[in-house]
Amino acid sequence: MPMNKSSLYKGCLEPIVLQLLQTHRRMYGYEITQTVKEITKGELQITEGALYPLLHRLEAKGLLEAEIQLADNRMRKYYSLTKAGKEKTKSAIGELQVFMQTLEHLINLKLA
Amino acid sequence: MPMNKSSLYKGCLEPIVLQLLQTHRRMYGYEITQTVKEITKGELQITEGALYPLLHRLEAKGLLEAEIQLADNRMRKYYSLTKAGKEKTKSAIGELQVFMQTLEHLINLKLA
DNA sequence: GGATATACCTAATTTTGTTAGGTACACCCT
DNA sequence: AGGGTGTACCTAACAAAATTAGGTATATCC
């Protein structure tokens, strides 16, 4: 079950996760993979091998903070944006929007 | 001169180049970098270290064919899409459009 | 003669994702 | 009791692709 046929999402995972955490306030890893799968109707399946290391990197950079919680002998590691994370999210989303406009522009080109 | 602050274009270079070759019919490497820079007003600067290896890969896969031409002691290696390349372009653009819609969907989420 | 632009190239490194595991517990079913 | 599935975390080996930073060579302009 690959993320996608020809991984276009490379480089976009970070802003996607940041944005999700901004709208949901607080999420754990597995929840992120399932939520994205639902929202995108299976189009984007974030692999755990990509997600967990990313979360760890973002935490190490001080953009996320983690809190472990137990329920029914189940561990959940909840992540939320730090102040720096919120700022980073803002700029990341801005860049992503510019990126999307640029992409659309490039794709809809007709020969002059 | 990096391509971008935080390279979002990572997995999208191939479809972009294919699309450009479809609309322009015939281009050489340096021309591609300059054209993209102009079209995107500097937003996307394809580095040569990314482009040339990509062109070689696409040629090796039989998606592009190359033709070297000389003018004023200047070498230019013109690339154009093969039949297989045209088909690949079609599907790549389709995937890219699905990708863009998914991205937009993810970014424009509001908390339910 | 030197800077800038054109025009190709590659090698080392880094980043990021894929693939493919592993642990552990809960729940359901037979 | 045992097995399958789902939840929930993790990591290591590998692969792909871009970045960084070079190199060569010629033309043009000052």
Tab-separated table of C-alpha atoms (C1' of nucleotides) in Angstrom:
chain	number	residue	atom	x	y	z
A	1	MET	CA	0.000	0.000	0.000
A	2	PRO	CA	2.170	2.815	-1.251
A	3	MET	CA	1.401	6.427	-0.541
A	4	ASN	CA	0.754	7.004	-4.198
A	5	LYS	CA	1.691	5.638	-7.589
A	6	SER	CA	4.393	8.166	-8.228
A	7	SER	CA	4.889	10.075	-5.041
A	8	LEU	CA	4.126	13.637	-5.973
A	9	TYR	CA	3.577	14.476	-2.358
A	10	LYS	CA	7.294	14.483	-1.703
A	11	GLY	CA	8.084	17.641	0.196
A	12	CYS	CA	4.417	18.397	0.879
A	13	LEU	CA	3.990	16.077	3.809
A	14	GLU	CA	5.330	18.522	6.335
A	15	PRO	CA	2.942	21.381	5.477
A	16	ILE	CA	0.052	18.927	5.282
A	17	VAL	CA	0.733	17.603	8.768
A	18	LEU	CA	1.241	21.102	10.161
A	19	GLN	CA	-2.040	22.268	8.669
A	20	LEU	CA	-3.880	19.252	10.066
A	21	LEU	CA	-2.530	19.925	13.517
A	22	GLN	CA	-3.594	23.524	13.242
A	23	THR	CA	-7.200	22.683	12.425
A	24	HIS	CA	-7.438	19.740	14.826
A	25	ARG	CA	-5.392	21.267	17.633
A	26	ARG	CA	-4.189	17.884	18.872
A	27	MET	CA	-3.663	14.590	17.077
A	28	TYR	CA	-1.735	11.364	17.422
A	29	GLY	CA	0.201	9.707	14.640
A	30	TYR	CA	-2.111	6.908	13.734
A	31	GLU	CA	-5.020	9.336	13.772
A	32	ILE	CA	-3.226	11.512	11.232
A	33	THR	CA	-2.786	8.626	8.793
A	34	GLN	CA	-6.445	7.610	9.130
A	35	THR	CA	-7.811	11.135	8.915
A	36	VAL	CA	-5.845	11.922	5.781
A	37	LYS	CA	-6.949	8.670	4.212
A	38	GLU	CA	-10.583	9.523	4.911
A	39	ILE	CA	-10.401	13.134	3.837
A	40	THR	CA	-8.711	12.261	0.570
A	41	LYS	CA	-10.841	9.170	-0.013
A	42	GLY	CA	-7.754	7.026	-0.091
A	43	GLU	CA	-5.930	9.204	-2.583
A	44	LEU	CA	-3.205	10.023	-0.074
A	45	GLN	CA	-2.090	7.315	2.280
A	46	ILE	CA	0.682	8.539	4.494
A	47	THR	CA	2.908	5.643	5.394
A	48	GLU	CA	3.958	5.304	9.002
A	49	GLY	CA	7.560	5.037	7.889
A	50	ALA	CA	7.258	8.582	6.569
A	51	LEU	CA	5.044	10.033	9.272
A	52	TYR	CA	6.696	9.021	12.527
A	53	PRO	CA	10.176	10.202	11.580
A	54	LEU	CA	8.613	13.466	10.370
A	55	LEU	CA	6.822	13.992	13.673
A	56	HIS	CA	10.065	13.346	15.514
A	57	ARG	CA	11.913	15.827	13.340
A	58	LEU	CA	9.268	18.494	13.901
A	59	GLU	CA	9.364	17.883	17.629
A	60	ALA	CA	13.163	18.078	17.649
A	61	LYS	CA	12.929	21.414	15.842
A	62	GLY	CA	10.584	22.695	18.517
A	63	LEU	CA	7.600	23.019	16.188
A	64	LEU	CA	5.585	20.326	17.916
A	65	GLU	CA	5.202	19.189	21.454
A	66	ALA	CA	4.182	15.680	22.391
A	67	GLU	CA	2.172	14.305	25.254
A	68	ILE	CA	1.712	10.632	25.907
A	69	GLN	CA	-1.661	9.496	27.101
A	70	LEU	CA	-2.969	6.096	28.097
A	71	ALA	CA	-6.466	4.728	27.629
A	72	ASP	CA	-7.387	1.019	27.872
A	73	ASN	CA	-3.741	0.023	28.027
A	74	ARG	CA	-3.325	1.878	24.759
A	75	MET	CA	-0.594	4.381	24.244
A	76	ARG	CA	-1.293	7.483	22.279
A	77	LYS	CA	1.242	10.169	21.628
A	78	TYR	CA	-0.599	13.409	21.049
A	79	TYR	CA	1.113	16.167	19.147
A	80	SER	CA	0.250	19.835	19.096
A	81	LEU	CA	1.810	22.942	17.584
A	82	THR	CA	4.077	25.079	19.692
A	83	LYS	CA	4.094	28.820	19.217
A	84	ALA	CA	6.975	28.457	16.771
A	85	GLY	CA	5.022	25.665	15.103
A	86	LYS	CA	2.034	27.905	14.536
A	87	GLU	CA	4.205	30.535	12.909
A	88	LYS	CA	5.909	27.935	10.791
A	89	THR	CA	2.512	26.581	9.731
A	90	LYS	CA	1.403	29.992	8.615
A	91	SER	CA	4.430	30.475	6.383
A	92	ALA	CA	4.368	26.871	5.161
A	93	ILE	CA	0.758	27.178	4.052
A	94	GLY	CA	1.526	30.458	2.332
A	95	GLU	CA	4.365	28.845	0.429
A	96	LEU	CA	2.183	25.896	-0.435
A	97	GLN	CA	-0.466	28.166	-1.899
A	98	VAL	CA	2.060	29.988	-4.030
A	99	PHE	CA	3.376	26.596	-5.083
A	100	MET	CA	-0.098	25.401	-6.083
A	101	GLN	CA	-0.792	28.534	-8.108
A	102	THR	CA	2.533	28.187	-9.855
A	103	LEU	CA	1.850	24.549	-10.633
A	104	GLU	CA	-1.567	25.330	-12.047
A	105	HIS	CA	-0.090	28.083	-14.110
A	106	LEU	CA	2.556	25.744	-15.513
A	107	ILE	CA	0.057	23.023	-16.278
A	108	ASN	CA	-2.492	25.235	-17.983
A	109	LEU	CA	0.020	26.749	-20.355
A	110	LYS	CA	-0.854	26.963	-23.987
A	111	LEU	CA	1.711	27.687	-26.622
A	112	ALA	CA	1.893	31.456	-27.108
B	1	MET	CA	20.345	30.138	-5.879
B	2	PRO	CA	18.174	27.359	-4.523
B	3	MET	CA	15.082	26.194	-6.333
B	4	ASN	CA	12.979	27.296	-3.419
B	5	LYS	CA	13.192	27.865	0.304
B	6	SER	CA	11.772	24.493	1.173
B	7	SER	CA	11.540	22.616	-2.063
B	8	LEU	CA	7.932	21.589	-2.506
B	9	TYR	CA	8.522	20.831	-6.149
B	10	LYS	CA	10.380	17.689	-5.306
B	11	GLY	CA	8.216	15.045	-6.963
B	12	CYS	CA	6.675	17.381	-9.533
B	13	LEU	CA	9.637	18.151	-11.731
B	14	GLU	CA	9.071	15.271	-14.105
B	15	PRO	CA	5.456	16.134	-14.972
B	16	ILE	CA	6.382	19.804	-15.293
B	17	VAL	CA	9.138	19.065	-17.783
B	18	LEU	CA	6.952	16.647	-19.714
B	19	GLN	CA	4.176	19.215	-19.937
B	20	LEU	CA	6.591	21.892	-21.130
B	21	LEU	CA	7.904	19.632	-23.845
B	22	GLN	CA	4.385	18.885	-24.937
B	23	THR	CA	3.456	22.528	-25.381
B	24	HIS	CA	6.802	23.582	-26.840
B	25	ARG	CA	7.418	20.474	-28.953
B	26	ARG	CA	11.179	20.802	-28.714
B	27	MET	CA	13.413	22.326	-26.076
B	28	TYR	CA	16.967	22.151	-24.809
B	29	GLY	CA	17.931	21.931	-21.176
B	30	TYR	CA	19.093	25.439	-20.533
B	31	GLU	CA	16.018	26.733	-22.347
B	32	ILE	CA	13.819	24.767	-19.953
B	33	THR	CA	15.402	26.317	-16.875
B	34	GLN	CA	15.073	29.822	-18.320
B	35	THR	CA	11.530	29.358	-19.575
B	36	VAL	CA	10.313	28.047	-16.238
B	37	LYS	CA	12.017	30.906	-14.443
B	38	GLU	CA	10.273	33.412	-16.708
B	39	ILE	CA	6.859	31.771	-16.610
B	40	THR	CA	6.881	31.521	-12.829
B	41	LYS	CA	8.453	34.965	-12.375
B	42	GLY	CA	11.358	33.396	-10.550
B	43	GLU	CA	9.216	31.354	-8.197
B	44	LEU	CA	10.516	28.086	-9.584
B	45	GLN	CA	14.155	27.883	-10.518
B	46	ILE	CA	15.004	24.437	-11.729
B	47	THR	CA	18.610	23.698	-10.907
B	48	GLU	CA	20.728	22.137	-13.603
B	49	GLY	CA	21.789	19.445	-11.199
B	50	ALA	CA	18.180	18.346	-11.048
B	51	LEU	CA	17.247	18.902	-14.679
B	52	TYR	CA	20.022	17.242	-16.649
B	53	PRO	CA	19.907	13.939	-14.784
B	54	LEU	CA	16.114	13.996	-15.159
B	55	LEU	CA	16.339	14.503	-18.904
B	56	HIS	CA	18.817	11.651	-19.139
B	57	ARG	CA	16.516	9.383	-17.144
B	58	LEU	CA	13.557	10.231	-19.338
B	59	GLU	CA	15.597	9.603	-22.434
B	60	ALA	CA	16.820	6.270	-21.056
B	61	LYS	CA	13.215	5.296	-20.401
B	62	GLY	CA	12.349	6.062	-23.992
B	63	LEU	CA	10.066	8.955	-23.151
B	64	LEU	CA	12.290	11.559	-24.764
B	65	GLU	CA	14.525	11.628	-27.774
B	66	ALA	CA	17.467	13.938	-28.077
B	67	GLU	CA	19.058	15.651	-31.028
B	68	ILE	CA	22.239	17.647	-30.837
B	69	GLN	CA	22.453	20.776	-32.876
B	70	LEU	CA	25.208	23.310	-33.361
B	71	ALA	CA	24.888	27.024	-33.918
B	72	ASP	CA	27.757	29.505	-33.536
B	73	ASN	CA	30.002	26.863	-32.014
B	74	ARG	CA	27.301	26.371	-29.395
B	75	MET	CA	25.981	22.945	-28.598
B	76	ARG	CA	22.335	22.525	-27.944
B	77	LYS	CA	20.726	19.234	-27.106
B	78	TYR	CA	17.114	19.380	-28.127
B	79	TYR	CA	14.649	17.048	-26.500
B	80	SER	CA	11.218	16.051	-27.729
B	81	LEU	CA	8.575	13.598	-26.581
B	82	THR	CA	8.439	10.167	-28.123
B	83	LYS	CA	5.112	8.474	-28.661
B	84	ALA	CA	5.506	6.752	-25.287
B	85	GLY	CA	6.470	10.112	-23.827
B	86	LYS	CA	3.263	11.721	-25.051
B	87	GLU	CA	1.212	9.002	-23.429
B	88	LYS	CA	3.186	9.277	-20.226
B	89	THR	CA	2.658	13.034	-20.226
B	90	LYS	CA	-1.074	12.596	-20.490
B	91	SER	CA	-1.238	10.303	-17.483
B	92	ALA	CA	1.296	12.339	-15.498
B	93	ILE	CA	-0.749	15.507	-15.949
B	94	GLY	CA	-3.885	13.671	-14.930
B	95	GLU	CA	-2.229	12.464	-11.752
B	96	LEU	CA	-0.884	15.924	-11.090
B	97	GLN	CA	-4.368	17.392	-11.353
B	98	VAL	CA	-5.767	14.865	-8.894
B	99	PHE	CA	-2.839	15.658	-6.636
B	100	MET	CA	-3.520	19.383	-6.796
B	101	GLN	CA	-7.194	18.926	-6.008
B	102	THR	CA	-6.334	16.723	-3.059
B	103	LEU	CA	-3.819	19.253	-1.791
B	104	GLU	CA	-6.292	22.093	-2.078
B	105	HIS	CA	-8.869	20.031	-0.299
B	106	LEU	CA	-6.473	19.298	2.543
B	107	ILE	CA	-5.354	22.886	2.879
B	108	ASN	CA	-8.801	24.435	2.822
B	109	LEU	CA	-10.093	22.222	5.596
B	110	LYS	CA	-11.993	23.793	8.397
B	111	LEU	CA	-12.680	21.969	11.582
B	112	ALA	CA	-15.977	20.141	11.217
C	1	DG	C1'	41.408	40.829	-20.103
C	2	DG	C1'	37.601	39.987	-17.124
C	3	DA	C1'	32.782	39.553	-16.044
C	4	DT	C1'	28.485	37.696	-17.497
C	5	DA	C1'	25.585	34.719	-20.175
C	6	DT	C1'	24.944	30.560	-22.698
C	7	DA	C1'	25.190	25.526	-22.606
C	8	DC	C1'	26.422	21.167	-21.392
C	9	DC	C1'	27.866	17.870	-17.584
C	10	DT	C1'	28.772	15.085	-13.038
C	11	DA	C1'	29.888	13.621	-8.232
C	12	DA	C1'	29.209	13.886	-3.282
C	13	DT	C1'	25.907	14.707	-0.085
C	14	DT	C1'	21.400	15.373	1.982
C	15	DT	C1'	16.661	14.875	2.344
C	16	DT	C1'	12.697	12.250	2.210
C	17	DG	C1'	9.957	8.507	1.277
C	18	DT	C1'	9.389	3.328	0.561
C	19	DT	C1'	9.652	-1.146	2.080
C	20	DA	C1'	9.581	-4.151	5.440
C	21	DG	C1'	10.041	-5.407	9.298
C	22	DG	C1'	9.131	-5.452	14.971
C	23	DT	C1'	6.370	-4.878	19.585
C	24	DA	C1'	2.050	-4.845	22.090
C	25	DC	C1'	-2.722	-4.900	23.357
C	26	DA	C1'	-7.879	-5.144	22.329
C	27	DC	C1'	-11.665	-7.255	20.215
C	28	DC	C1'	-14.225	-10.636	17.846
C	29	DC	C1'	-15.088	-15.203	16.242
C	30	DT	C1'	-15.033	-20.125	16.154
D	1	DA	C1'	-7.513	-21.198	23.249
D	2	DG	C1'	-6.130	-19.566	19.003
D	3	DG	C1'	-6.297	-16.645	14.996
D	4	DG	C1'	-7.366	-12.659	12.448
D	5	DT	C1'	-8.014	-7.772	12.337
D	6	DG	C1'	-7.528	-3.211	14.071
D	7	DT	C1'	-5.164	0.106	16.912
D	8	DA	C1'	-0.768	2.278	18.013
D	9	DC	C1'	3.845	2.979	18.473
D	10	DC	C1'	8.638	2.336	16.439
D	11	DT	C1'	13.067	1.685	13.430
D	12	DA	C1'	16.519	0.223	9.946
D	13	DA	C1'	17.936	-0.687	5.176
D	14	DC	C1'	17.273	1.033	0.936
D	15	DA	C1'	16.002	3.993	-3.078
D	16	DA	C1'	14.905	8.135	-5.402
D	17	DA	C1'	15.493	12.664	-6.258
D	18	DA	C1'	17.089	17.179	-5.329
D	19	DT	C1'	20.865	20.295	-3.512
D	20	DT	C1'	25.339	21.875	-3.549
D	21	DA	C1'	29.194	22.663	-5.754
D	22	DG	C1'	32.024	21.941	-8.676
D	23	DG	C1'	33.899	21.316	-14.002
D	24	DT	C1'	34.353	22.489	-19.345
D	25	DA	C1'	33.761	25.611	-23.250
D	26	DT	C1'	32.377	29.488	-26.173
D	27	DA	C1'	30.272	34.171	-27.054
D	28	DT	C1'	29.553	38.886	-25.915
D	29	DC	C1'	30.185	43.198	-23.771
D	30	DC	C1'	32.910	46.581	-21.344
